PDB file of C-alpha atoms in Angstrom:
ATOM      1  CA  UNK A   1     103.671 104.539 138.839  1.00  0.00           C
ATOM      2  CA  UNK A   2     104.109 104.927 135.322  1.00  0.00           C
ATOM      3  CA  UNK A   3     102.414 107.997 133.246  1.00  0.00           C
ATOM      4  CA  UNK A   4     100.139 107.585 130.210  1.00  0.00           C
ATOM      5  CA  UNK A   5      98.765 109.816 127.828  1.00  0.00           C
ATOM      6  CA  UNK A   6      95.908 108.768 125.205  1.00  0.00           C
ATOM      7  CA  UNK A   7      95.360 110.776 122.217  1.00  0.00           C
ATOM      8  CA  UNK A   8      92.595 110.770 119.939  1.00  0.00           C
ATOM      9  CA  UNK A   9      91.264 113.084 117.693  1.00  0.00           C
ATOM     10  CA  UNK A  10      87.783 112.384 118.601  1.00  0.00           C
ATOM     11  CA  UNK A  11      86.122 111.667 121.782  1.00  0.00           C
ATOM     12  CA  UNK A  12      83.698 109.545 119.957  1.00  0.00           C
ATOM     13  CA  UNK A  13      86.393 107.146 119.283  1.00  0.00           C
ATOM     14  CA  UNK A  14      88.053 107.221 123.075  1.00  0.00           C
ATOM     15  CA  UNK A  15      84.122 106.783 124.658  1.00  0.00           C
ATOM     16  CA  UNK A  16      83.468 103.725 121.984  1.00  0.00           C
ATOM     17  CA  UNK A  17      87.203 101.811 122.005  1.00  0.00           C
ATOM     18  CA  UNK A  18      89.155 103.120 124.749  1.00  0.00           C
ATOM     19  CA  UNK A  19      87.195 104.074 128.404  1.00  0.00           C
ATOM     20  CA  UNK A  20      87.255 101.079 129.501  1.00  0.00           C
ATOM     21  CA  UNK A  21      90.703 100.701 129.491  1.00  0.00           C
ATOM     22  CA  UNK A  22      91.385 103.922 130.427  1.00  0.00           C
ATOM     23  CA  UNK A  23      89.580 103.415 133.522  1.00  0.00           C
ATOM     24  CA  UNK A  24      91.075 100.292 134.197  1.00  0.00           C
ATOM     25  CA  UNK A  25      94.719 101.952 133.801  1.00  0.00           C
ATOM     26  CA  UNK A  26      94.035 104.752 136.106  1.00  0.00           C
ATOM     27  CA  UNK A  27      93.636 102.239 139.252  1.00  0.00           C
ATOM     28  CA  UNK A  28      97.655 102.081 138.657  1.00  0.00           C
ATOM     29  CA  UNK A  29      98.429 104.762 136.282  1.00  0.00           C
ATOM     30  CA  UNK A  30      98.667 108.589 136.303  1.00  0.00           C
ATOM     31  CA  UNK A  31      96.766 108.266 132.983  1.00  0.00           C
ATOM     32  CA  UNK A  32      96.165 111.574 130.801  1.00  0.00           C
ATOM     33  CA  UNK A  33      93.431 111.769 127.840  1.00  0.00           C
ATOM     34  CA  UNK A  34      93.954 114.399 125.100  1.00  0.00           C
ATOM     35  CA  UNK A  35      91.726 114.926 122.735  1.00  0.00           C
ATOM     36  CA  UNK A  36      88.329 117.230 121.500  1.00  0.00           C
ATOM     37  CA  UNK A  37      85.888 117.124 124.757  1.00  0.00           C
ATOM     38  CA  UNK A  38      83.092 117.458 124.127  1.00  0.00           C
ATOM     39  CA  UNK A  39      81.548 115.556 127.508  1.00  0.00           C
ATOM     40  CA  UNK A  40      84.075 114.810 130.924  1.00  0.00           C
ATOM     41  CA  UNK A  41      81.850 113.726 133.152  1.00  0.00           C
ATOM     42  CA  UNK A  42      82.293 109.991 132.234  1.00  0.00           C
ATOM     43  CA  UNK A  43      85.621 109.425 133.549  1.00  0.00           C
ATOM     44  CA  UNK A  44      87.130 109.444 136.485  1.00  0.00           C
ATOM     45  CA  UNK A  45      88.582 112.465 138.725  1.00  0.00           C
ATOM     46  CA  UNK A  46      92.012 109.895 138.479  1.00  0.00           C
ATOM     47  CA  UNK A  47      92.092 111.031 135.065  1.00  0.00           C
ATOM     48  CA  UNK A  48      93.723 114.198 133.258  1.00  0.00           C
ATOM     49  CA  UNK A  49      91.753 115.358 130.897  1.00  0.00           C
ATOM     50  CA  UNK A  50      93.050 118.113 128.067  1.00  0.00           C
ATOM     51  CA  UNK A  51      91.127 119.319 125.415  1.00  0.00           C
ATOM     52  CA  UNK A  52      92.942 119.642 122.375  1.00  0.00           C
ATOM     53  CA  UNK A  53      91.384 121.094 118.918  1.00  0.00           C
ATOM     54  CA  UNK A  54      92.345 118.074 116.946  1.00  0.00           C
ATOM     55  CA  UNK A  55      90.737 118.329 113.118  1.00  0.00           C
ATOM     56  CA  UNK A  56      90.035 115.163 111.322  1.00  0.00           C
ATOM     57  CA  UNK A  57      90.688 116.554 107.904  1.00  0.00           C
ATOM     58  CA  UNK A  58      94.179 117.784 107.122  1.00  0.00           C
ATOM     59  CA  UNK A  59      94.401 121.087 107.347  1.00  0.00           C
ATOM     60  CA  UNK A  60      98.310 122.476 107.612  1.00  0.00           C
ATOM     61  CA  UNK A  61      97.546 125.701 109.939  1.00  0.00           C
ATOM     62  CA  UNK A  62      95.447 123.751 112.241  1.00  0.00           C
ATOM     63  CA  UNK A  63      97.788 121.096 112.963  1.00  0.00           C
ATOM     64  CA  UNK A  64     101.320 123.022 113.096  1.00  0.00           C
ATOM     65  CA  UNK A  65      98.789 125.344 116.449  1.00  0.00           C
ATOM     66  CA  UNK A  66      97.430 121.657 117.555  1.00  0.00           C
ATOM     67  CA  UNK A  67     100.695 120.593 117.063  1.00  0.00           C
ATOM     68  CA  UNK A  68     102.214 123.296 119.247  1.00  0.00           C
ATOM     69  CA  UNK A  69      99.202 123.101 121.691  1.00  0.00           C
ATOM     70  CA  UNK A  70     100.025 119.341 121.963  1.00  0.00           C
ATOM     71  CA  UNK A  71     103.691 119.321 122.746  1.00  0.00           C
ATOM     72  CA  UNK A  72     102.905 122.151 125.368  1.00  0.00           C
ATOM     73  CA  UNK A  73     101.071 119.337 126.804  1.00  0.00           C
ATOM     74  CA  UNK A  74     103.514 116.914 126.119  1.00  0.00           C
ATOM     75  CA  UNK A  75     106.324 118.700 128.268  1.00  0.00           C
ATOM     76  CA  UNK A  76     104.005 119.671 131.589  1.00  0.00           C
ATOM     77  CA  UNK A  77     103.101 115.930 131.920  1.00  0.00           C
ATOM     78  CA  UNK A  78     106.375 114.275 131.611  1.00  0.00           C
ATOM     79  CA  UNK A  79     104.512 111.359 129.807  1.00  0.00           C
ATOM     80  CA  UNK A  80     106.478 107.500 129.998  1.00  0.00           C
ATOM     81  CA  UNK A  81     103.922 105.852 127.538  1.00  0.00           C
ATOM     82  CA  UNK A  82     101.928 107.259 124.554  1.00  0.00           C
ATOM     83  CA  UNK A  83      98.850 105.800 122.885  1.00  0.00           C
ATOM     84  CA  UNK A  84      98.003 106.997 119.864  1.00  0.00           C
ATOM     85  CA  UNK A  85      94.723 106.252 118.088  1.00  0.00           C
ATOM     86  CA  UNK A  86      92.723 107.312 115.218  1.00  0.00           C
ATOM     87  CA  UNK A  87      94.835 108.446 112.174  1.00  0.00           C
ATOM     88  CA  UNK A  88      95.750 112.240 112.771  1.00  0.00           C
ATOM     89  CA  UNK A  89      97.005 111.417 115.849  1.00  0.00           C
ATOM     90  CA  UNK A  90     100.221 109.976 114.210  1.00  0.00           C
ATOM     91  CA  UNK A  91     101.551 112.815 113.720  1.00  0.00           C
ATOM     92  CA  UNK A  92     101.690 113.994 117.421  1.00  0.00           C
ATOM     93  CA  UNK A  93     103.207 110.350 117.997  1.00  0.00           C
ATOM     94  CA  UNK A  94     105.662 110.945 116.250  1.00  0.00           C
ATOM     95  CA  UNK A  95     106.498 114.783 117.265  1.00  0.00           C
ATOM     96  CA  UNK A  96     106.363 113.009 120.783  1.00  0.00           C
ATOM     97  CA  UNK A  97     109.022 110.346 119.625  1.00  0.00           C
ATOM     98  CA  UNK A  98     111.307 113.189 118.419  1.00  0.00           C
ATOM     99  CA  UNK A  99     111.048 115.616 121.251  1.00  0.00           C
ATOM    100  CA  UNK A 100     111.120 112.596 123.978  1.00  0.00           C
ATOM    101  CA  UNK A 101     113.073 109.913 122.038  1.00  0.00           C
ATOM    102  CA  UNK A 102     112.736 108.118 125.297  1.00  0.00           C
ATOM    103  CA  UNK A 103     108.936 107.663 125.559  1.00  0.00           C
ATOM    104  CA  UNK A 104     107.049 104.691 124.981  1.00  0.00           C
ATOM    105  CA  UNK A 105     104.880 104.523 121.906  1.00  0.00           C
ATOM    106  CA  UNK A 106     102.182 102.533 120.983  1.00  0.00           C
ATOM    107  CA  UNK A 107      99.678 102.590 118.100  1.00  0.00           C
ATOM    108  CA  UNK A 108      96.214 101.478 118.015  1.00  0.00           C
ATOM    109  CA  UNK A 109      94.602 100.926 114.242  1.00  0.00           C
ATOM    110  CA  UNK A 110      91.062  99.811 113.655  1.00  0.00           C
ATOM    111  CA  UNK A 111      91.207 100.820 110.508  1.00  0.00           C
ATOM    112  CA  UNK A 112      92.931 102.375 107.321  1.00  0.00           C
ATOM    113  CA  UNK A 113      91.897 105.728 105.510  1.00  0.00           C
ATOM    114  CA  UNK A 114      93.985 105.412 102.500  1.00  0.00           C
ATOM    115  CA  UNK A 115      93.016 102.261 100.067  1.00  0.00           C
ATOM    116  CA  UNK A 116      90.136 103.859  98.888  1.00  0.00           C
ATOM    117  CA  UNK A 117      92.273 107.321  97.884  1.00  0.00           C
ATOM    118  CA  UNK A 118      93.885 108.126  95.142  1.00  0.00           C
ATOM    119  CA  UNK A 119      96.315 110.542  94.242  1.00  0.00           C
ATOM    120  CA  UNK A 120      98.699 112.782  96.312  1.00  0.00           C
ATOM    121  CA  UNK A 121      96.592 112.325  99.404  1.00  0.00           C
ATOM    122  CA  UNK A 122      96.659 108.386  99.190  1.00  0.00           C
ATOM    123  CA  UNK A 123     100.741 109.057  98.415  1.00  0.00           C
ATOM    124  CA  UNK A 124     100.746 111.061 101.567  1.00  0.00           C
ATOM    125  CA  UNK A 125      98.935 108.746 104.198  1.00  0.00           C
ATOM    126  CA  UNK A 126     100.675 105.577 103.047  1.00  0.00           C
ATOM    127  CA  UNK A 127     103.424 107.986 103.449  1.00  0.00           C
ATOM    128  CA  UNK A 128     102.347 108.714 106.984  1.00  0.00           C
ATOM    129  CA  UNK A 129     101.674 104.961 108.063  1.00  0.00           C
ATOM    130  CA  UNK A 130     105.413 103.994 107.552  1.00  0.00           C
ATOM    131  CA  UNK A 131     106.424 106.513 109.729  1.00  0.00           C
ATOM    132  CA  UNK A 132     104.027 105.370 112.168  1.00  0.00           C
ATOM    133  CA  UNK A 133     105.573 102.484 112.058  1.00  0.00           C
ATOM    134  CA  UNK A 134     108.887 103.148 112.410  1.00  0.00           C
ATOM    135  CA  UNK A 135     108.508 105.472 114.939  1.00  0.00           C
ATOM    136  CA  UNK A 136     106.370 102.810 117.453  1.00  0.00           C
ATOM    137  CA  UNK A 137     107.661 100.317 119.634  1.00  0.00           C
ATOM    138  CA  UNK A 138     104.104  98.829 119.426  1.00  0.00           C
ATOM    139  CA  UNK A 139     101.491  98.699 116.618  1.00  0.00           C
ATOM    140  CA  UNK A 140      98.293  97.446 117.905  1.00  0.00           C
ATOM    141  CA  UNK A 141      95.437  95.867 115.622  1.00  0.00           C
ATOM    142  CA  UNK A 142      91.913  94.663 116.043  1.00  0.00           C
ATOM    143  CA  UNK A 143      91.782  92.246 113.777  1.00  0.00           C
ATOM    144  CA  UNK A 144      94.193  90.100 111.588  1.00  0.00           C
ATOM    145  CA  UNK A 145      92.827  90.849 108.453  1.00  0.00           C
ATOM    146  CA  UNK A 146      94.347  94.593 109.290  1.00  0.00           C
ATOM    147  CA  UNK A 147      97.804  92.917 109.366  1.00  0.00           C
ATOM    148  CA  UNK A 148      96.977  90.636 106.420  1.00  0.00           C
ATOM    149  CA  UNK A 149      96.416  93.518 104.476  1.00  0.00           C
ATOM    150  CA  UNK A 150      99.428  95.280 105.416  1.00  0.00           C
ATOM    151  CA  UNK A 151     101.913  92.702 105.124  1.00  0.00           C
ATOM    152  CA  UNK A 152     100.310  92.282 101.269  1.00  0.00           C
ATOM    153  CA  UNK A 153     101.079  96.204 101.350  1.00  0.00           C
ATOM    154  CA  UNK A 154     104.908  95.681 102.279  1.00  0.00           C
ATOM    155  CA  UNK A 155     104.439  96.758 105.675  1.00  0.00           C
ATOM    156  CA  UNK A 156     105.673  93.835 107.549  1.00  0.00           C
ATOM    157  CA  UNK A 157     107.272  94.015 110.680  1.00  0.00           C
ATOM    158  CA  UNK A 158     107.584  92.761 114.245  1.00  0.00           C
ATOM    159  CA  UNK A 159     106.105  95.388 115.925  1.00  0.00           C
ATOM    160  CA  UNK A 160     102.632  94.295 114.916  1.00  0.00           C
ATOM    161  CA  UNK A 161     100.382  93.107 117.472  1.00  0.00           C
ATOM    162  CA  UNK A 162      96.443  91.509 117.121  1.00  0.00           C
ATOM    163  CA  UNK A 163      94.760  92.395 120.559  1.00  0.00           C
ATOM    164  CA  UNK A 164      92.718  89.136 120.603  1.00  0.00           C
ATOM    165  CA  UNK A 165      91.903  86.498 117.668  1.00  0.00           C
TER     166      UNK A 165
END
């Protein structure tokens, strides 16, 4: 039996895109969910849940104690899989890749918060979405037009995957 951890930085996000396969998982899965809690009574007792003080915004002091918070986690469960999702999360994908080169890791993107930026912040999460990328085995979209607009961005590569047409 394989282990899983999800992380999001909002529950809003894991309730709307990700329970039900959450669920699912945990028939076969030790399956752990990190993220802000704000309501655990909608999954299952099968599944680990840690609340983690992830901010949306970037904000450097925040993340380096979520950071630390996170790989705290990281080492008790002895994860084989990661699924990131939603954009802060990248970065504890990544810290995950480093610290457990070994560990699965896949992406999830609905979406894109730089092309409507500008500036060193824009710089910074295009920045951020190649290392994604390089550090996944699997990128994930929800639609093609996601890696249509990519690929026009010079972000090709085979990692990309459309969950359904």
């Amino acid at each position: 039996m394989s282990k899983i951890i999800f992380i999001s930085s909002s529950q809003h996000f894991v309730d709307t895109f990700l329970k039900d396969l959450i669920i699912f998982l945990s028939k076969d899965h030790e399956i752990s969910l990190a993220t802000r809690i704000k309501n655990s009574s909608i999954y299952s007792s099968k599944i680990d849940l840690y609340n983690i003080p992830i901010n949306r915004k970037i904000s450097p002091i925040s993340d380096l104690l979520t950071s630390i918070i996170f790989l705290k986690y990281l080492f008790k469960i002895e994860p084989d899989k990661i699924v990131t999702a939603t954009p802060k999360t990248i970065i504890y994908g990544i810290l995950a890749r480093i610290f457990k080169p070994k560990i699965y890791r896949i992406h999830i993107y609905t979406g894109f918060s730089w092309p409507n930026m500008t500036g060193f912040k824009r710089k910074l999460l295009i920045y951020l979405d190649k290392l994604n990328i390089s550090f996944a085995d699997k990128i994930i979209f929800d639609s093609q037009s996601q890696i249509d607009f990519l690929n026009k961005n010079n972000f090709k590569s085979k990692k990309f995957h459309l969950i359904h047409n």
